[in-house]
């Protein structure tokens, strides 16, 4: 039976409640010299960014963003028809009732109070469009979003670094899309874990030769690739949100993506690529590498060609994972690598550390020591995303 004291060690945020009920933790038990960076936070959309930017012939198809008094949330959908299912309204509302979830100035105040200097900020709701059936509209949605967040980055210079989304479903347009994102000054791109279909109906397969030009453009620009959990919205049955999140927060899809880059020879072809796996913690990495090593030894005998190096080599040369509170993962850093992990607040999500961020940092310091803690809470992230450039 699990010891109660040990259980509490793996029970992050116990007793703190929902994000809307928390206050910033202003105590400073650790006073390291590094600027603390959240490697994974989120940007909810509260501005109607698409309608006026869409070409007139397609304006009726542009998503709208509006405040819905009845549900108490910012809704999203074309022609003011909500895309969010009613089962999601309570979850969205519980986050948006925190002022910093929708007011960036209030957000900065929360970050300042908790000693967070910078954030890598993923889109909050954009994954709902990853498989949007109208490819022309989909491209406009992401291109306009990229322009919008580039402006956010300028307005909050040195504090907020949003993540952009390229035209991932079109191998012909993807390289140009990546280069345009780099020109905007954005620091990273998000590729879906589950990228879906191309225009011709075939699957998007990252480890296929037709995607080599996209990865060449990514390598050329130096933009890290980000993968992030949260692409499924199926809440079914009793407390379906909990069942969905048990799967969604898990790294099962990350394993496939990592396998594509290692066994699909992407890292061999493009040796300067960097890949970040966000918000699934770090404890998944050790068993994934263990399995990859086993597959190299056994199934690798059937491959047309093996990667040039062992699987673990590629993780330690190219890959990173983010976490909020992962005491199990911190025990496995000899396998994962202390320089391969990056801490995050995950603001404004309930599973994030807002309200106990300093306690979470203190746990890291106790686990690895002050010098390695500085890598985990700031230095590695600043280097990967070139935040000082």
Coordinates of C-alpha atoms in Angstrom, one line a residue:
X1 CA 0.0 0.0 0.0
X2 CA 1.3 3.5 -0.9
X3 CA 2.6 5.4 2.1
X4 CA 0.5 8.5 2.8
X5 CA 3.5 10.8 3.0
X6 CA 4.7 9.5 -0.4
X7 CA 1.3 9.9 -1.9
X8 CA 1.3 13.5 -0.9
X9 CA 4.6 14.0 -2.8
X10 CA 2.9 13.0 -6.1
X11 CA -0.3 15.0 -5.4
X12 CA 0.4 18.4 -6.9
X13 CA -1.8 21.3 -5.9
X14 CA -3.7 19.3 -3.3
X15 CA -6.2 21.5 -1.4
X16 CA -5.6 24.7 -3.5
X17 CA -8.8 24.5 -5.6
X18 CA -9.6 25.8 -9.0
X19 CA -7.4 28.4 -10.7
X20 CA -10.1 31.1 -10.2
X21 CA -9.8 30.6 -6.4
X22 CA -6.1 30.9 -6.1
X23 CA -3.9 33.9 -5.3
X24 CA -0.3 34.4 -6.4
X25 CA 2.3 32.9 -4.1
X26 CA 4.5 35.8 -3.3
X27 CA 6.9 34.1 -0.8
X28 CA 10.4 33.6 -2.2
X29 CA 12.0 30.4 -0.5
X30 CA 14.6 30.3 -3.3
X31 CA 16.4 33.4 -4.6
X32 CA 18.4 32.1 -7.5
X33 CA 20.0 34.5 -10.0
X34 CA 18.4 33.1 -13.1
X35 CA 15.3 34.7 -14.7
X36 CA 12.5 32.2 -14.3
X37 CA 10.7 31.2 -17.5
X38 CA 7.5 29.3 -17.9
X39 CA 8.1 26.9 -20.8
X40 CA 4.4 26.3 -21.2
X41 CA 1.5 28.7 -20.6
X42 CA -1.6 29.5 -22.6
X43 CA -3.2 32.5 -24.3
X44 CA -7.1 32.5 -24.3
X45 CA -8.7 34.4 -27.1
X46 CA -11.0 37.3 -26.1
X47 CA -10.6 39.5 -29.2
X48 CA -12.5 39.1 -32.4
X49 CA -9.3 38.9 -34.5
X50 CA -10.4 37.2 -37.7
X51 CA -13.6 38.8 -39.1
X52 CA -12.1 42.1 -40.4
X53 CA -8.9 40.5 -41.6
X54 CA -10.7 37.9 -43.7
X55 CA -11.1 38.7 -47.5
X56 CA -14.6 40.0 -48.1
X57 CA -15.6 36.9 -50.1
X58 CA -14.9 34.6 -47.1
X59 CA -15.8 36.9 -44.3
X60 CA -19.0 35.0 -43.5
X61 CA -16.9 31.9 -42.8
X62 CA -14.5 33.7 -40.4
X63 CA -14.6 32.6 -36.8
X64 CA -16.0 35.2 -34.4
X65 CA -15.1 35.7 -30.8
X66 CA -17.7 37.2 -28.5
X67 CA -18.7 37.4 -24.8
X68 CA -21.7 35.3 -24.1
X69 CA -23.6 36.6 -21.1
X70 CA -25.7 33.4 -20.8
X71 CA -22.8 31.0 -20.4
X72 CA -20.3 33.5 -18.9
X73 CA -17.6 32.6 -21.4
X74 CA -15.9 34.0 -24.5
X75 CA -17.5 31.9 -27.3
X76 CA -15.9 31.0 -30.6
X77 CA -17.5 30.1 -33.9
X78 CA -18.5 31.2 -37.5
X79 CA -21.6 33.3 -37.8
X80 CA -21.8 33.5 -33.9
X81 CA -22.6 29.8 -33.8
X82 CA -20.7 28.4 -30.8
X83 CA -18.2 25.7 -31.4
X84 CA -17.6 24.8 -27.8
X85 CA -19.9 22.0 -26.6
X86 CA -22.1 22.7 -23.6
X87 CA -20.1 20.1 -21.6
X88 CA -17.0 22.4 -21.9
X89 CA -18.7 25.6 -20.7
X90 CA -18.1 25.0 -17.0
X91 CA -14.4 24.2 -17.6
X92 CA -13.8 27.3 -19.7
X93 CA -15.7 29.6 -17.3
X94 CA -13.8 28.3 -14.3
X95 CA -10.6 29.5 -15.9
X96 CA -11.8 32.7 -17.4
X97 CA -13.1 33.9 -14.0
X98 CA -9.5 34.4 -13.1
X99 CA -8.9 38.0 -14.3
X100 CA -5.4 37.2 -15.8
X101 CA -7.0 34.5 -18.0
X102 CA -8.5 37.2 -20.3
X103 CA -6.6 40.4 -19.3
X104 CA -3.0 40.4 -20.2
X105 CA -2.1 43.2 -17.9
X106 CA -3.7 41.3 -14.9
X107 CA -1.8 38.3 -16.1
X108 CA 1.6 40.1 -16.0
X109 CA 0.7 41.2 -12.4
X110 CA 0.2 37.6 -11.4
X111 CA 3.5 36.5 -13.0
X112 CA 5.4 39.4 -11.4
X113 CA 3.9 38.4 -8.0
X114 CA 5.1 34.8 -8.5
X115 CA 8.5 35.8 -9.8
X116 CA 8.0 34.6 -13.4
X117 CA 10.0 36.7 -15.9
X118 CA 8.9 35.2 -19.2
X119 CA 6.4 32.8 -20.7
X120 CA 6.3 30.6 -23.8
X121 CA 2.5 30.9 -24.6
X122 CA 0.6 28.2 -26.5
X123 CA -2.8 28.8 -28.0
X124 CA -5.7 28.0 -25.8
X125 CA -8.4 27.1 -28.3
X126 CA -6.7 26.9 -31.7
X127 CA -6.4 23.1 -31.8
X128 CA -10.1 23.0 -32.4
X129 CA -9.2 24.2 -36.0
X130 CA -6.4 21.7 -36.6
X131 CA -8.8 19.5 -38.7
X132 CA -11.1 22.2 -40.0
X133 CA -12.5 20.9 -43.3
X134 CA -12.2 24.1 -45.4
X135 CA -8.4 24.2 -46.1
X136 CA -8.5 27.8 -47.4
X137 CA -10.3 29.0 -44.3
X138 CA -8.0 27.0 -42.1
X139 CA -5.0 28.7 -43.6
X140 CA -6.4 32.1 -43.0
X141 CA -7.3 31.2 -39.4
X142 CA -3.7 30.3 -38.5
X143 CA -2.0 33.0 -40.7
X144 CA -4.1 35.7 -39.0
X145 CA -3.5 34.2 -35.6
X146 CA 0.2 34.3 -36.2
X147 CA 0.0 38.0 -37.1
X148 CA -2.1 38.7 -34.0
X149 CA 0.3 37.0 -31.6
X150 CA 3.3 38.6 -33.2
X151 CA 1.7 41.9 -32.2
X152 CA 1.1 40.5 -28.7
X153 CA 4.8 39.6 -28.4
X154 CA 5.7 43.2 -29.4
X155 CA 3.3 44.7 -27.0
X156 CA 4.7 42.6 -24.1
X157 CA 8.2 42.6 -25.3
X158 CA 10.5 40.4 -23.2
X159 CA 7.6 38.9 -21.3
X160 CA 5.2 36.9 -23.6
X161 CA 6.4 34.7 -26.4
X162 CA 3.5 33.1 -28.3
X163 CA 3.7 29.9 -30.3
X164 CA 2.8 30.1 -34.0
X165 CA 1.1 27.5 -36.2
X166 CA 2.4 26.8 -39.7
X167 CA 0.5 25.4 -42.7
X168 CA 1.4 21.9 -41.5
X169 CA -1.2 20.0 -43.7
X170 CA 0.2 21.2 -47.0
X171 CA 3.8 20.0 -47.6
X172 CA 4.1 22.4 -50.5
X173 CA 3.1 25.5 -48.6
X174 CA 4.6 24.5 -45.2
X175 CA 8.2 25.7 -45.9
X176 CA 7.0 29.2 -46.9
X177 CA 4.7 29.3 -43.9
X178 CA 7.6 28.5 -41.5
X179 CA 9.8 31.2 -43.0
X180 CA 7.0 33.8 -42.7
X181 CA 6.6 32.9 -39.0
X182 CA 10.4 33.4 -38.5
X183 CA 10.1 36.8 -40.2
X184 CA 7.5 37.8 -37.7
X185 CA 10.0 37.3 -35.0
X186 CA 8.0 34.5 -33.3
X187 CA 10.2 32.0 -31.5
X188 CA 8.6 28.5 -32.1
X189 CA 6.0 26.6 -34.1
X190 CA 3.4 24.1 -33.0
X191 CA 2.9 20.9 -35.0
X192 CA -0.2 18.8 -34.1
X193 CA 0.4 15.5 -32.5
X194 CA -2.5 14.2 -34.7
X195 CA -2.1 16.2 -37.9
X196 CA -5.0 14.6 -39.8
X197 CA -5.4 14.8 -43.6
X198 CA -3.8 16.6 -46.5
X199 CA -5.9 18.3 -49.3
X200 CA -5.6 15.1 -51.4
X201 CA -7.1 13.0 -48.6
X202 CA -3.9 11.3 -47.7
X203 CA -2.6 11.3 -44.1
X204 CA -0.1 13.9 -43.0
X205 CA 3.0 11.8 -42.2
X206 CA 5.8 13.8 -40.8
X207 CA 8.4 11.0 -41.4
X208 CA 7.7 10.9 -45.2
X209 CA 10.0 12.5 -47.8
X210 CA 7.4 15.0 -48.9
X211 CA 7.8 16.8 -45.5
X212 CA 11.6 17.1 -45.9
X213 CA 11.3 20.7 -47.3
X214 CA 9.3 21.7 -44.2
X215 CA 11.9 20.4 -41.8
X216 CA 14.6 21.9 -43.9
X217 CA 12.9 25.3 -43.5
X218 CA 12.5 24.7 -39.8
X219 CA 16.2 23.9 -39.5
X220 CA 17.2 26.9 -41.6
X221 CA 15.2 29.3 -39.4
X222 CA 16.3 27.7 -36.1
X223 CA 12.7 27.6 -34.8
X224 CA 12.2 24.8 -32.2
X225 CA 9.3 22.5 -33.0
X226 CA 6.7 22.2 -30.2
X227 CA 4.2 19.4 -29.7
X228 CA 1.5 20.0 -27.0
X229 CA -1.2 17.9 -25.5
X230 CA -4.8 18.8 -25.8
X231 CA -6.2 18.0 -29.2
X232 CA -9.2 16.0 -28.1
X233 CA -12.5 17.4 -26.9
X234 CA -14.7 14.3 -26.4
X235 CA -16.2 14.4 -22.9
X236 CA -18.4 11.3 -22.6
X237 CA -20.2 9.6 -19.8
X238 CA -20.1 10.3 -16.1
X239 CA -17.3 12.9 -15.3
X240 CA -16.1 12.5 -18.9
X241 CA -13.7 15.4 -18.5
X242 CA -11.7 13.4 -16.0
X243 CA -11.6 10.4 -18.3
X244 CA -10.6 12.5 -21.2
X245 CA -7.8 14.3 -19.4
X246 CA -6.4 11.0 -18.0
X247 CA -5.7 10.2 -21.7
X248 CA -5.1 13.7 -23.0
X249 CA -2.5 14.7 -20.3
X250 CA -0.7 11.3 -21.0
X251 CA 2.1 11.1 -23.5
X252 CA 0.8 8.3 -25.8
X253 CA 0.8 10.5 -28.9
X254 CA 4.2 12.0 -28.0
X255 CA 5.6 8.5 -28.2
X256 CA 4.6 8.3 -31.8
X257 CA 5.9 11.7 -32.7
X258 CA 9.2 10.9 -31.0
X259 CA 9.4 7.6 -32.9
X260 CA 8.8 9.4 -36.2
X261 CA 11.7 11.7 -35.6
X262 CA 14.1 9.0 -34.4
X263 CA 13.1 5.9 -36.5
X264 CA 11.8 8.0 -39.4
X265 CA 15.3 9.4 -39.8
X266 CA 14.1 13.1 -39.5
X267 CA 16.9 13.8 -37.0
X268 CA 19.5 12.2 -39.2
X269 CA 18.4 14.3 -42.2
X270 CA 18.1 17.5 -40.1
X271 CA 20.6 17.3 -37.3
X272 CA 20.0 20.9 -36.0
X273 CA 16.3 20.4 -35.2
X274 CA 15.1 20.9 -31.6
X275 CA 11.8 19.4 -30.5
X276 CA 9.8 20.2 -27.3
X277 CA 7.1 18.0 -25.8
X278 CA 4.9 20.2 -23.7
X279 CA 2.6 19.6 -20.7
X280 CA 2.8 15.9 -20.3
X281 CA 5.4 16.0 -17.6
X282 CA 8.8 14.3 -17.8
X283 CA 8.3 11.0 -16.2
X284 CA 7.1 9.5 -19.5
X285 CA 10.5 10.0 -21.1
X286 CA 12.4 7.3 -19.3
X287 CA 10.1 4.4 -20.3
X288 CA 9.7 5.8 -23.8
X289 CA 13.5 5.7 -24.2
X290 CA 13.7 2.2 -22.7
X291 CA 11.1 1.0 -25.2
X292 CA 12.9 2.8 -28.1
X293 CA 16.2 1.1 -27.2
X294 CA 14.4 -2.3 -27.1
X295 CA 12.8 -1.7 -30.5
X296 CA 16.1 -0.7 -32.0
X297 CA 17.6 -4.0 -30.8
X298 CA 14.7 -6.2 -32.0
X299 CA 12.3 -4.7 -34.6
X300 CA 15.2 -2.6 -35.9
X301 CA 16.5 -5.7 -37.6
X302 CA 13.5 -5.5 -40.0
X303 CA 13.9 -1.8 -40.9
X304 CA 15.2 -0.8 -44.3
X305 CA 17.8 1.3 -42.5
X306 CA 18.5 2.0 -38.9
X307 CA 19.1 5.5 -37.5
X308 CA 22.8 6.4 -37.3
X309 CA 22.7 6.6 -33.5
X310 CA 21.0 4.8 -30.7
X311 CA 17.5 6.2 -29.7
X312 CA 18.7 7.8 -26.5
X313 CA 21.3 9.8 -28.4
X314 CA 18.6 11.6 -30.3
X315 CA 16.7 12.5 -27.1
X316 CA 19.8 13.9 -25.5
X317 CA 20.8 15.9 -28.6
X318 CA 17.5 17.2 -29.8
X319 CA 14.6 16.9 -27.4
X320 CA 13.1 18.5 -24.3
X321 CA 10.0 18.1 -22.2
X322 CA 8.1 20.5 -19.9
X323 CA 6.6 19.8 -16.5
X324 CA 4.8 21.7 -13.7
X325 CA 5.2 19.3 -10.8
X326 CA 6.6 15.9 -11.5
X327 CA 8.4 14.4 -8.5
X328 CA 8.4 11.0 -10.1
X329 CA 10.1 12.4 -13.2
X330 CA 12.7 14.3 -11.1
X331 CA 13.8 10.9 -9.7
X332 CA 14.6 9.7 -13.3
X333 CA 16.8 12.6 -14.4
X334 CA 19.8 10.4 -14.7
X335 CA 18.0 8.8 -17.7
X336 CA 16.1 11.8 -18.9
X337 CA 18.9 14.4 -18.5
X338 CA 18.7 17.5 -16.3
X339 CA 19.4 19.7 -19.3
X340 CA 16.4 18.2 -21.2
X341 CA 13.6 19.4 -18.9
X342 CA 12.0 22.8 -18.5
X343 CA 9.6 23.9 -15.8
X344 CA 6.3 25.7 -16.5
X345 CA 3.5 27.4 -14.7
X346 CA 0.8 26.3 -17.3
X347 CA -1.1 29.5 -16.6
X348 CA -4.2 29.7 -16.5
X349 CA -4.9 26.0 -16.4
X350 CA -6.2 24.2 -13.2
X351 CA -3.3 21.7 -13.5
X352 CA -0.8 24.5 -13.5
X353 CA 1.2 25.8 -10.5
X354 CA -0.2 29.3 -10.2
X355 CA -0.7 29.7 -6.4
X356 CA 2.1 27.4 -5.5
X357 CA 4.8 28.1 -8.1
X358 CA 7.4 29.0 -5.6
X359 CA 6.7 25.7 -3.7
X360 CA 7.1 23.9 -7.0
X361 CA 10.5 25.6 -7.7
X362 CA 11.5 24.7 -4.1
X363 CA 10.8 21.1 -4.8
X364 CA 13.1 21.2 -7.9
X365 CA 15.9 22.8 -5.9
X366 CA 15.7 20.2 -3.2
X367 CA 15.7 17.4 -5.8
X368 CA 18.6 18.6 -8.0
X369 CA 20.4 21.4 -6.2
X370 CA 20.6 25.1 -7.0
X371 CA 22.8 25.0 -10.1
X372 CA 20.8 22.4 -12.0
X373 CA 17.6 24.1 -10.8
X374 CA 18.6 27.2 -12.6
X375 CA 18.8 25.2 -15.8
X376 CA 15.4 23.7 -15.3
X377 CA 13.5 26.9 -14.3
X378 CA 15.0 29.3 -16.8
X379 CA 18.4 28.8 -18.5
X380 CA 17.5 25.9 -20.7
X381 CA 14.3 27.4 -21.9
X382 CA 15.9 30.8 -22.7
X383 CA 18.5 29.0 -24.7
X384 CA 16.2 26.7 -26.6
X385 CA 13.9 29.5 -27.7
X386 CA 16.7 32.1 -28.1
X387 CA 14.8 34.5 -25.8
X388 CA 17.8 36.8 -25.6
X389 CA 18.2 37.3 -29.3

